Coordinates of C-alpha atoms in Angstrom, one line a residue:
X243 CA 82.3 34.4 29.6
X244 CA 83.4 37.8 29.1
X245 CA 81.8 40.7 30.8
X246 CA 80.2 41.7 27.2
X247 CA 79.0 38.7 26.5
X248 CA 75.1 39.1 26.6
X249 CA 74.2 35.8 24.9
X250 CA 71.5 33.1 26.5
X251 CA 73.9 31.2 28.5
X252 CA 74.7 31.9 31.9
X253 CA 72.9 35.3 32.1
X254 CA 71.3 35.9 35.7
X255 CA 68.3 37.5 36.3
X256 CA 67.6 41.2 35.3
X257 CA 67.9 42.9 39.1
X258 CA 64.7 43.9 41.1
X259 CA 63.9 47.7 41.1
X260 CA 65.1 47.5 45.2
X261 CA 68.3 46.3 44.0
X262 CA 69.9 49.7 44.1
X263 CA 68.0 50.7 46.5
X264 CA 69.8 48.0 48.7
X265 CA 73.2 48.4 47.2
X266 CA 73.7 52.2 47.3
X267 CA 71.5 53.5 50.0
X268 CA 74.0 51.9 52.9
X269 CA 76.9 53.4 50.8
X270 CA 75.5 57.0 50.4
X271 CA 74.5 57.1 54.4
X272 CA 78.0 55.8 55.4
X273 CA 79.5 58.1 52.9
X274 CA 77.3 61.0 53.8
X275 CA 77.8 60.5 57.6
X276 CA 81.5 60.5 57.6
X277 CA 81.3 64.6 56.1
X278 CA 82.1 67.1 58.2
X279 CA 78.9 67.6 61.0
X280 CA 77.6 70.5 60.0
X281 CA 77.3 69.6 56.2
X282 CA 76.6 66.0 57.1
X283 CA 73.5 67.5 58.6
X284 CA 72.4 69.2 56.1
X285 CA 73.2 66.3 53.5
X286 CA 71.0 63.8 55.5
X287 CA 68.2 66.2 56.0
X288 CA 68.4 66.7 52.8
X289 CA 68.4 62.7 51.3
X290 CA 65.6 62.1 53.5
X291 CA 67.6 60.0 56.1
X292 CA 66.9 62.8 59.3
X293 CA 64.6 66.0 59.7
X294 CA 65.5 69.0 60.8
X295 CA 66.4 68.2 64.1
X296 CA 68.6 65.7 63.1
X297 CA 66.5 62.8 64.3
X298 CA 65.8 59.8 62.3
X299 CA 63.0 60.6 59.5
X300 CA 60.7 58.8 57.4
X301 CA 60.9 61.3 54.5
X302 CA 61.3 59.5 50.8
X303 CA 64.4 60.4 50.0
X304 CA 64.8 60.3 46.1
X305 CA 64.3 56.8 44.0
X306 CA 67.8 56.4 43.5
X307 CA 67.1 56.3 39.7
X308 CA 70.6 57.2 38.0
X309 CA 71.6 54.1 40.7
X310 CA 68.9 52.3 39.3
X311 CA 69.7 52.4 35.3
X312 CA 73.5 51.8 36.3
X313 CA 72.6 48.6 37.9
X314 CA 70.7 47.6 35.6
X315 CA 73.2 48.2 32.2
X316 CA 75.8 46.3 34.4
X317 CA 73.4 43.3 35.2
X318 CA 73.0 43.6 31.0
X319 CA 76.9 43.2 30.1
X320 CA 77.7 40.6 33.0
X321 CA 78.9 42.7 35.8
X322 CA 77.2 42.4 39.6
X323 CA 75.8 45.5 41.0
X324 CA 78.5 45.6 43.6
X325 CA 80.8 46.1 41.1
X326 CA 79.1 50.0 40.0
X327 CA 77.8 50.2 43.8
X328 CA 80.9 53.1 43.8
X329 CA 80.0 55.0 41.1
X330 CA 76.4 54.6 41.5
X331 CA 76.2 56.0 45.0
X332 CA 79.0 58.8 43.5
X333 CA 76.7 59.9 41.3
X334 CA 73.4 59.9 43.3
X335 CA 75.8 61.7 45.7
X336 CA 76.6 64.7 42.2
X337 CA 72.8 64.7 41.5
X338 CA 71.8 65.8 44.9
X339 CA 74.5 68.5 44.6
X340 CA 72.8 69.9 41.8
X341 CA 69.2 69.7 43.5
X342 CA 70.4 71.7 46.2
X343 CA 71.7 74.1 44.5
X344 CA 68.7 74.5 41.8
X345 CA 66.1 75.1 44.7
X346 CA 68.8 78.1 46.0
X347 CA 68.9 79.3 42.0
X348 CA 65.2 79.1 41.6
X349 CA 64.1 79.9 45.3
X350 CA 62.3 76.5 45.4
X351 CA 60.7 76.0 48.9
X352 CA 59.6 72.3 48.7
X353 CA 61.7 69.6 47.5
X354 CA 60.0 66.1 47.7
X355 CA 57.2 67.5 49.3
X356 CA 59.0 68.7 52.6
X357 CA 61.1 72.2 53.1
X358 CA 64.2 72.8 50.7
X359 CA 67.4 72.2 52.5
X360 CA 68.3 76.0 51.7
X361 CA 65.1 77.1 54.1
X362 CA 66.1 75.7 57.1
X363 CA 69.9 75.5 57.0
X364 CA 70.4 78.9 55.2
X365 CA 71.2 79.3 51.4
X366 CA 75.1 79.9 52.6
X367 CA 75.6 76.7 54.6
X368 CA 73.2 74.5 51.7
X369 CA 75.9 76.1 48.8
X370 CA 78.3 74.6 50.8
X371 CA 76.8 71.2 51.5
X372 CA 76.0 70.4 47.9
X373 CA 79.9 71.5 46.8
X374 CA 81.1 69.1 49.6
X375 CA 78.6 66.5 48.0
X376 CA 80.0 67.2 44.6
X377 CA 83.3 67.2 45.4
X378 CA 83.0 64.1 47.8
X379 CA 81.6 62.1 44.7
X380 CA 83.9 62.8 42.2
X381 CA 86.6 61.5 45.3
X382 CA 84.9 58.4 45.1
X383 CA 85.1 57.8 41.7
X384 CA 88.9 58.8 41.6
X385 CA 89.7 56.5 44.3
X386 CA 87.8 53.7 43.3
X387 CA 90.7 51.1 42.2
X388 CA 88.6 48.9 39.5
X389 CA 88.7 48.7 35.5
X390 CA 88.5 51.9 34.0
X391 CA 88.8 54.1 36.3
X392 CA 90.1 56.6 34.3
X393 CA 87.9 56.9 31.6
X394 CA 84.8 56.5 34.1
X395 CA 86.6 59.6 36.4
X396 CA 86.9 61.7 33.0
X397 CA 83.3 60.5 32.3
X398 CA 82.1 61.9 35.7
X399 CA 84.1 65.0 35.7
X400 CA 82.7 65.9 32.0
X401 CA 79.2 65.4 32.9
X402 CA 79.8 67.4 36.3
X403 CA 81.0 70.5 33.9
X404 CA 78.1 70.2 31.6
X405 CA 75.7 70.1 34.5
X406 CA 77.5 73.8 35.5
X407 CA 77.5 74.8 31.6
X408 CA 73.9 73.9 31.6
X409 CA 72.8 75.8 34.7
X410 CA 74.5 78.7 33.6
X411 CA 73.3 78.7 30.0
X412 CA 69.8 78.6 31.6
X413 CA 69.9 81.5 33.5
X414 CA 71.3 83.7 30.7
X415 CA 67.7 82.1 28.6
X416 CA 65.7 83.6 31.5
X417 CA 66.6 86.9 30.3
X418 CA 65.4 86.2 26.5
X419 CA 61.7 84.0 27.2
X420 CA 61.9 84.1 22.9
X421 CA 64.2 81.9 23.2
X422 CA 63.9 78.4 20.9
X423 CA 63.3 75.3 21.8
X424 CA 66.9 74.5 19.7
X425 CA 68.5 76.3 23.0
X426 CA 66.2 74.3 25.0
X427 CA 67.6 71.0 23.8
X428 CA 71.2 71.8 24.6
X429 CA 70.4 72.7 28.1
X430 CA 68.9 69.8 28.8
X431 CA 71.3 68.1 27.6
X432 CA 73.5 69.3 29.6
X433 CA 71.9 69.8 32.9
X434 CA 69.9 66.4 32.8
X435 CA 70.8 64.2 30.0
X436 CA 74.6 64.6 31.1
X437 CA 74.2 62.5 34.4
X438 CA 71.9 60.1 32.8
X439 CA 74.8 59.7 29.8
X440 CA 76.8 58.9 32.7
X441 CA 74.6 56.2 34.4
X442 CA 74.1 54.2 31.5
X443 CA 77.8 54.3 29.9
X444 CA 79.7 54.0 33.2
X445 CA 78.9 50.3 33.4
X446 CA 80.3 49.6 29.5
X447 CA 83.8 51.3 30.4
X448 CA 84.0 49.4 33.4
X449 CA 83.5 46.2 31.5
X450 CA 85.8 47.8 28.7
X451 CA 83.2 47.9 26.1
X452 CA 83.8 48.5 22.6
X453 CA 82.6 51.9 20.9
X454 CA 79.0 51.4 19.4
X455 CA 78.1 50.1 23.1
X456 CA 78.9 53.3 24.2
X457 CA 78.0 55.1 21.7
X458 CA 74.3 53.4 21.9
X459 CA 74.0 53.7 25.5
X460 CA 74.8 57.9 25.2
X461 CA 72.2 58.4 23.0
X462 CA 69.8 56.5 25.3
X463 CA 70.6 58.7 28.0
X464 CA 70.2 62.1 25.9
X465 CA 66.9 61.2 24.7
X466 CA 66.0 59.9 28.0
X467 CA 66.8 63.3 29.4
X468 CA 65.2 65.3 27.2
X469 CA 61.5 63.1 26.7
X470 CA 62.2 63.4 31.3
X471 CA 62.5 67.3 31.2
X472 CA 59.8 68.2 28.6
X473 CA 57.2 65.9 30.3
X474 CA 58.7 67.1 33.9
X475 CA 57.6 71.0 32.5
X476 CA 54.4 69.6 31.4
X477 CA 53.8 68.5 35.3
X478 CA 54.9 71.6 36.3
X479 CA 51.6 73.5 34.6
X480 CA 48.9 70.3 34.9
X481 CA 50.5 67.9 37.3
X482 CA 49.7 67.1 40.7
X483 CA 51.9 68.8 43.9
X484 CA 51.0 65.7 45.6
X485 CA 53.1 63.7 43.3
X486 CA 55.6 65.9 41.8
X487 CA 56.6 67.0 45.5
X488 CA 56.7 70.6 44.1
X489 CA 53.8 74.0 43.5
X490 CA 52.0 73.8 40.3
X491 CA 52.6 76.2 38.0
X492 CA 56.5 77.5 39.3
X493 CA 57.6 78.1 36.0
X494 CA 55.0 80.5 35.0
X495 CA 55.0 81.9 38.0
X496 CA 59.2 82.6 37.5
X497 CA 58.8 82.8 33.6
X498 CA 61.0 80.1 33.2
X499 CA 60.5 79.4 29.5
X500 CA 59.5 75.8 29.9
X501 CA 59.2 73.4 26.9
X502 CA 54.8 74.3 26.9
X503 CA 55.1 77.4 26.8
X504 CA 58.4 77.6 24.4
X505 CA 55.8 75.6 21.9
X506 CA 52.8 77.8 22.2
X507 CA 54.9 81.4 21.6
X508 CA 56.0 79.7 18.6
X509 CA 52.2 78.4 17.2
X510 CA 51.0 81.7 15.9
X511 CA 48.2 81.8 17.4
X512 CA 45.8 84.5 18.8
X513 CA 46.6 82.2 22.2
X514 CA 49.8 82.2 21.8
X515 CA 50.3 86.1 21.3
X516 CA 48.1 86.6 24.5
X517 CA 50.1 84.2 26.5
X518 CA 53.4 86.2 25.0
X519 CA 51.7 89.8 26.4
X520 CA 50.9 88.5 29.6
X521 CA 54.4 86.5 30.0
X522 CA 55.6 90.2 30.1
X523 CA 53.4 91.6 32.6
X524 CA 53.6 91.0 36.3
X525 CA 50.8 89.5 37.0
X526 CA 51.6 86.9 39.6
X527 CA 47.6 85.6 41.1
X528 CA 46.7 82.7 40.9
X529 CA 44.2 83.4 38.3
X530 CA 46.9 85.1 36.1
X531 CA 48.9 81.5 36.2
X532 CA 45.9 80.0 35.3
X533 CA 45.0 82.1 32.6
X534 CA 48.5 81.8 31.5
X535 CA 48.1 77.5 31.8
X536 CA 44.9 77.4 29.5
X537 CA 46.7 79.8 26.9
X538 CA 49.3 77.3 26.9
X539 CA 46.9 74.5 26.5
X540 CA 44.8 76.3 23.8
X541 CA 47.8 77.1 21.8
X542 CA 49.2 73.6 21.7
X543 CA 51.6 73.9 23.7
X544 CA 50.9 71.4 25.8
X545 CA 50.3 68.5 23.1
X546 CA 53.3 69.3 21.2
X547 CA 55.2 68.7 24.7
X548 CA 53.2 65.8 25.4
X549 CA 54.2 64.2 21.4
X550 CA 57.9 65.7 21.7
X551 CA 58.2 63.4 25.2
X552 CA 57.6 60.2 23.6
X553 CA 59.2 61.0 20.8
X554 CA 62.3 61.5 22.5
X555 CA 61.1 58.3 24.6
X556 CA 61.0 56.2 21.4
X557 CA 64.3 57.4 20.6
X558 CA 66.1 56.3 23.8
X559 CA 64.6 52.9 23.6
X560 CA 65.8 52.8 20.1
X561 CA 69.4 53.5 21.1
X562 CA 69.0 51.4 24.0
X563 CA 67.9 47.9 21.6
X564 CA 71.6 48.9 19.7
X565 CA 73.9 48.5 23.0
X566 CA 73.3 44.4 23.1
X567 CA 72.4 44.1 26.4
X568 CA 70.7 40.9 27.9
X569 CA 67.2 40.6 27.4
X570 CA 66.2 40.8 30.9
X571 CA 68.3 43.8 31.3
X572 CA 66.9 45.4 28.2
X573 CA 63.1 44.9 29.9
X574 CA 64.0 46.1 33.4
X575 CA 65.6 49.2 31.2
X576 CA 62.6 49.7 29.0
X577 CA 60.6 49.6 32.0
X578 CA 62.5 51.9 34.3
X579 CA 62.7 54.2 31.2
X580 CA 59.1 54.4 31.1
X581 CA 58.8 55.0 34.9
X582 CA 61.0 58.0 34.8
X583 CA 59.5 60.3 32.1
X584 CA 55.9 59.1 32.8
X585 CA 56.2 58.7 37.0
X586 CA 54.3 55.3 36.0
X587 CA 54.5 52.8 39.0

């Protein structure tokens, strides 16, 4: 059977959702312990594996979810997990680079619900650990010795640049909170539907898969990314701290133009030219982030994040029935799509 073949004979079971968790967790410590002290430090504090001291911690140290849809597309075409466990703990390794380096950016404090790496190590010595993690996972993927390695290295170095290009582009928006929701897309997809792009496709070029399975599984990952970050922004305003690990209301309070309140400038409402006056003043209370929140919500900003999510949700399923991949692989998928824009359990 080739690795491609997805039909009813022979297929194994779609993997558990600890299956990555099991494969790549023991890379990424080994990996992450073998850095340099000082930044291997930092880089466990920050994954959850030690607290500050550097003693063993119990933190929850990220679901491992671009490790998760990998394993799961290469279950779908006939690969084992061990044979992405490289490139999935390389790019768990690239998307806590960028974490670190978006709480320093956005001068996040709490990230999973515990101090931001930047807060107690410094913002100078947490730029550094997240370049060593971004440099020491593209190394991984480039010394890897499997099929396709380099189309999967050129796959991980592209996404890496659109992640920067993305991050950029955002703070230039910052400076224009007019901006459209057109120029909202294209960030996103760049800073988050890039490394999803990467999870799902990385498996096909491994197993040498021809173009509409690539070409199915990249659209997947930019809708994914997109239906993720406008429902993430809509947890930002309403959701709960306890769950999202994070303040309510940060991006009102930094006038990040979020996806809600992109929506509600742009309803012509009386609401929506209230919210737009007090987006430009400096109030900062509580009660002015509240005020801003219901504004939000009573310009329908809110619902027309909450409709644009799944339909961006929809989408990605859709691409994801055109790759071909087992069955069981396509319901673990479907599933794990569904837990990661909607946090459902």
């Amino acid at each position: 059977m080739s690795a491609l073949d997805t039909s009813s004979t022979g297929l194994r079971a779609a993997p558990s959702p600890g299956t990555a968790r099991s494969t790549v967790w023991p890379v990424i410590r080994q990996q992450v312990s073998a850095l340099e002290p000082t930044v291997a430090r930092i880089c466990s504090y920050h994954l959850g594996f030690t607290d500050r001291h550097g003693d063993p911690s119990g933190a929850e140290g990220g679901k491992l979810t671009r490790a998760g849809l990998m394993t799961a597309v290469a279950d779908g075409i006939g690969l084992r997990p061990e044979d992405v466990r490289c490139q999935a703990a390389a790019l768990e390794l690239l998307h806590n680079s960028t974490l670190i380096h978006d709480d320093i950016i956005d001068a996040d404090e709490l990230r999973r619900g515990r101090p931001a790496a930047w807060t107690v190590f410094g913002a100078g010595p947490a730029i550094l650990a997240g370049d060593v993690l971004q440099a020491h996972g593209l190394r991984m993927v480039v010394d890897d010795p499997g099929p396709g390695r380099a189309e999967i290295s050129s796959l991980f170095a592209g996404a890496v640049g659109l992640v920067l290009a993305g991050q950029a582009r955002e703070l230039t928006v910052r400076l224009g909170p007019d901006a459209g929701t057109a120029e909202y897309d294209r960030i996103v997809e760049e800073k988050t539907s890039a490394l999803l792009e990467c999870a799902l496709v990385t498996p096909a070029l491994r197993a040498g898969g021809p173009e509409h399975v690539l070409a199915a599984l990249r659209g997947a990952g930019r809708h994914l990314g997109l239906a993720f970050q406008i429902f993430n922004d809509v947890e930002d305003i309403w959701g709960d701290p306890a769950v999202t690990g994070k303040p309510v209301r940060s991006d009102l309070l930094r006038r990040n133009p979020s996806f809600p309140v992109l929506a509600a400038m742009s309803a012509g409402s009386p609401a929506g030219e209230r919210l737009r006056r007090l987006w430009h003043a400096d109030g900062t209370t509580a009660a002015d982030l509240r005020e801003m929140a219901d504004l939000v919500e009573e310009s329908g900003g809110r619902h027309t994040a909450e409709q644009r999510s799944r339909d961006h949700l929809d989408a990605a399923l859709e691409h994801l029935g055109r790759a071909g991949l087992s069955p069981g692989a396509t319901n673990e998928l479907t599933a794990l799509f569904d837990r990661i824009v909607n946090r459902t359990p």
